[in-house]
Amino acid sequence: MGGKIKTAAQVVGSIPDGAHIALGGFAIARGVIAIAHELIRQNKRNLTVSQGVAGLDTDLLVGAGLVKRLIIGGGSLDRFGPVHCINRARETASIAFEDWTSLSLCFRYLAGALGLSFIPIKSLLASEILDRLEKGGAKDDVARMTCPFTGEIYVAMKALTPDVSFVHVQVADAEGNCRIDGPRWENEEQAKAARRLIVIAEEIVPTSTIQEQPERTIIPAHRVEAVIHLPFGAHPTAVYGRYDYDGAHLKLYVEHSKRADRIGDYIRSYILETKDHPAYLEKIGGAATTDRLKADPARGY
């Protein structure tokens, strides 16, 4: 296809141990699952991971022992329950945590995207979250300040600029112009804050198709380093307008993640014993499974 098209293995191979990676998506929607799998296959270690609301991808990386620091605004597998690996790591203090709110993380990414060193907000004031941040590992990233114009108190937050951001999108061209249909959460700000931006796309279309509706281009090509074409790359999470979440597989994952002695079985069976994402899709049932999850083109779900 030319352009900036690369494989997941090529891109992940360029990420050094100890990098700060930001993951798009939200809980069980538009997760960068295929990237999490490849990070595990290549055993990238001592990662800092940031995400607005941590989901299956981040839970997997924590369960695999690859994460050193976690910067999140919460975490959930929605109706399927909590993120067990993340919660277990919190209880055992096996990794460092920075617990923000989703909104405050979005503003920190926004500061990074705008090239600002910090950004002021009010929403953290008088909260236990701010108290914990000031007393914990994020004390160098927050500071109370007085507005020079009104005398009001604000919380100044240091910009968040990941080394690499990964965002899963519905449509992109080979140069990286892409659309995100449906909810975007903080994904646009997160993507534009990073030093490197990688797009994982369900579908690659000609640039002329993108140009037909330029207002739908959320991330322009000049921001993007590489495009990875991976249909069903977010499985078992959902992608708006493309496919539903795989409830049966999410339940299977949760049963494994509940116990520290079982998460390794899931990782071994579904990730380490599959060489790439197409092999993983075959492992989970192939076309019979993916066809069942596809959205109806007319209804969108």
CSV table of C-alpha atoms in Angstrom, one decimal, residues 31-191:
chain,number,residue,atom,x,y,z
A,31,GLY,CA,-8.9,-0.6,22.7
A,32,VAL,CA,-5.5,-1.0,21.2
A,33,ILE,CA,-5.5,-4.7,21.9
A,34,ALA,CA,-3.3,-5.9,19.0
A,35,ILE,CA,-0.6,-3.4,20.1
A,36,ALA,CA,-0.8,-4.7,23.7
A,37,HIS,CA,-0.4,-8.2,22.4
A,38,GLU,CA,2.6,-7.3,20.3
A,39,LEU,CA,4.2,-5.5,23.3
A,40,ILE,CA,3.8,-8.7,25.3
A,41,ARG,CA,5.3,-10.8,22.4
A,42,GLN,CA,8.3,-8.6,22.2
A,43,ASN,CA,8.6,-8.4,26.0
A,44,LYS,CA,8.9,-4.6,26.2
A,45,ARG,CA,9.6,-3.8,29.9
A,46,ASN,CA,9.5,-1.0,32.5
A,47,LEU,CA,6.8,0.9,30.5
A,48,THR,CA,5.0,3.9,31.8
A,49,VAL,CA,1.4,3.7,30.5
A,50,SER,CA,-1.1,6.5,30.5
A,51,GLN,CA,-4.8,6.2,29.6
A,52,GLY,CA,-7.9,8.2,30.3
A,53,VAL,CA,-9.9,5.1,31.5
A,54,ALA,CA,-7.8,2.0,31.5
A,55,GLY,CA,-9.3,-1.1,29.9
A,56,LEU,CA,-8.3,-4.6,28.7
A,57,ASP,CA,-5.2,-3.5,26.9
A,58,THR,CA,-3.6,-1.8,29.9
A,59,ASP,CA,-4.8,-4.6,32.2
A,60,LEU,CA,-3.0,-7.1,30.0
A,61,LEU,CA,0.2,-5.2,30.0
A,62,VAL,CA,0.1,-5.0,33.8
A,63,GLY,CA,-0.8,-8.7,34.1
A,64,ALA,CA,2.2,-9.5,31.9
A,65,GLY,CA,4.5,-7.6,34.2
A,66,LEU,CA,5.6,-5.0,31.6
A,67,VAL,CA,4.4,-1.9,33.4
A,68,LYS,CA,6.5,0.1,35.8
A,69,ARG,CA,4.2,3.2,36.2
A,70,LEU,CA,0.6,3.7,35.5
A,71,ILE,CA,-1.0,7.2,34.9
A,72,ILE,CA,-4.8,6.7,34.7
A,73,GLY,CA,-8.1,8.4,35.3
A,74,GLY,CA,-9.9,5.2,36.4
A,75,GLY,CA,-10.3,1.7,34.9
A,76,SER,CA,-13.1,-0.7,34.0
A,77,LEU,CA,-14.2,-3.6,31.8
A,78,ASP,CA,-17.7,-2.0,32.0
A,79,ARG,CA,-20.4,-4.6,32.6
A,80,PHE,CA,-17.8,-7.4,32.8
A,81,GLY,CA,-16.3,-6.0,36.0
A,82,PRO,CA,-13.1,-4.4,37.2
A,83,VAL,CA,-9.6,-4.4,35.8
A,84,HIS,CA,-8.3,-7.2,38.1
A,85,CYS,CA,-4.6,-7.1,37.1
A,86,ILE,CA,-4.5,-3.4,37.7
A,87,ASN,CA,-6.3,-3.6,41.0
A,88,ARG,CA,-4.0,-6.4,42.2
A,89,ALA,CA,-0.9,-4.4,41.3
A,90,ARG,CA,-2.4,-1.5,43.3
A,91,GLU,CA,-3.1,-3.7,46.3
A,92,THR,CA,0.4,-5.3,46.2
A,93,ALA,CA,2.2,-2.0,45.4
A,94,SER,CA,4.1,-3.8,42.7
A,95,ILE,CA,4.0,-0.8,40.3
A,96,ALA,CA,3.8,3.0,40.8
A,97,PHE,CA,0.4,4.7,40.4
A,98,GLU,CA,-0.7,8.2,39.5
A,99,ASP,CA,-4.5,8.3,39.9
A,100,TRP,CA,-6.0,11.4,38.2
A,101,THR,CA,-9.5,12.1,36.9
A,102,SER,CA,-10.3,11.4,33.3
A,103,LEU,CA,-10.9,15.2,32.8
A,104,SER,CA,-7.7,16.3,34.4
A,105,LEU,CA,-5.7,13.8,32.2
A,106,CYS,CA,-7.5,15.1,29.1
A,107,PHE,CA,-6.4,18.6,30.0
A,108,ARG,CA,-2.8,17.4,30.6
A,109,TYR,CA,-2.8,15.9,27.1
A,110,LEU,CA,-4.3,19.1,25.7
A,111,ALA,CA,-1.5,21.1,27.2
A,112,GLY,CA,1.0,18.7,25.5
A,113,ALA,CA,-0.9,19.0,22.2
A,114,LEU,CA,-0.8,22.8,22.4
A,115,GLY,CA,2.9,22.9,23.2
A,116,LEU,CA,2.3,24.4,26.7
A,117,SER,CA,4.3,23.4,29.7
A,118,PHE,CA,1.3,23.4,32.0
A,119,ILE,CA,-2.4,24.1,32.1
A,120,PRO,CA,-4.6,25.4,34.9
A,121,ILE,CA,-7.9,23.8,36.0
A,122,LYS,CA,-10.3,24.1,38.9
A,123,SER,CA,-12.0,20.7,38.9
A,124,LEU,CA,-9.4,19.0,41.2
A,125,LEU,CA,-9.7,21.6,44.0
A,126,ALA,CA,-11.0,20.4,47.4
A,127,SER,CA,-10.7,16.7,46.2
A,128,GLU,CA,-9.1,13.7,47.8
A,129,ILE,CA,-7.5,13.0,44.4
A,130,LEU,CA,-5.6,16.3,44.5
A,131,ASP,CA,-4.5,15.6,48.1
A,132,ARG,CA,-3.1,12.2,47.0
A,133,LEU,CA,-1.4,13.6,44.0
A,134,GLU,CA,0.3,16.3,46.0
A,135,LYS,CA,1.5,13.7,48.6
A,136,GLY,CA,2.5,11.0,46.2
A,137,GLY,CA,4.5,10.4,43.1
A,138,ALA,CA,2.8,13.2,41.1
A,139,LYS,CA,3.8,16.0,43.5
A,140,ASP,CA,6.1,17.5,40.9
A,141,ASP,CA,3.3,17.5,38.3
A,142,VAL,CA,0.7,19.7,40.2
A,143,ALA,CA,0.9,23.0,41.9
A,144,ARG,CA,-1.7,25.4,43.3
A,145,MET,CA,-1.5,28.8,41.8
A,146,THR,CA,-3.2,32.2,42.0
A,147,CYS,CA,-4.7,33.7,38.9
A,148,PRO,CA,-2.8,37.0,38.2
A,149,PHE,CA,-6.0,38.6,36.8
A,150,THR,CA,-8.7,37.5,39.3
A,151,GLY,CA,-6.9,36.2,42.4
A,152,GLU,CA,-8.7,32.9,42.1
A,153,ILE,CA,-7.0,29.6,43.0
A,154,TYR,CA,-6.3,27.1,40.3
A,155,VAL,CA,-4.5,23.8,40.0
A,156,ALA,CA,-1.6,24.0,37.5
A,157,MET,CA,-0.9,20.6,35.9
A,158,LYS,CA,2.3,19.7,34.0
A,159,ALA,CA,1.7,18.9,30.4
A,160,LEU,CA,1.6,15.2,29.6
A,161,THR,CA,3.7,14.3,26.5
A,162,PRO,CA,4.0,10.5,25.9
A,163,ASP,CA,6.9,9.1,23.9
A,164,VAL,CA,4.4,7.2,21.8
A,165,SER,CA,0.6,7.3,21.5
A,166,PHE,CA,-1.4,4.5,19.9
A,167,VAL,CA,-4.9,5.2,18.7
A,168,HIS,CA,-7.3,2.8,17.0
A,169,VAL,CA,-9.5,4.4,14.3
A,170,GLN,CA,-12.1,3.3,11.9
A,171,VAL,CA,-10.7,4.7,8.7
A,172,ALA,CA,-7.3,6.1,7.6
A,173,ASP,CA,-5.4,6.6,4.4
A,174,ALA,CA,-1.9,5.3,3.8
A,175,GLU,CA,-0.4,8.7,4.8
A,176,GLY,CA,-2.2,8.8,8.2
A,177,ASN,CA,-5.2,11.1,7.7
A,178,CYS,CA,-7.8,9.4,9.8
A,179,ARG,CA,-11.4,9.5,11.1
A,180,ILE,CA,-12.6,8.5,14.5
A,181,ASP,CA,-16.3,7.9,14.4
A,182,GLY,CA,-18.4,7.9,17.5
A,183,PRO,CA,-17.1,8.9,21.0
A,184,ARG,CA,-13.5,10.2,21.0
A,185,TRP,CA,-13.0,10.9,24.8
A,186,GLU,CA,-9.5,12.3,25.2
A,187,ASN,CA,-8.0,10.4,22.3
A,188,GLU,CA,-7.5,13.3,20.0
A,189,GLU,CA,-5.7,15.4,22.6
A,190,GLN,CA,-3.7,12.3,23.7
A,191,ALA,CA,-2.7,11.5,20.1
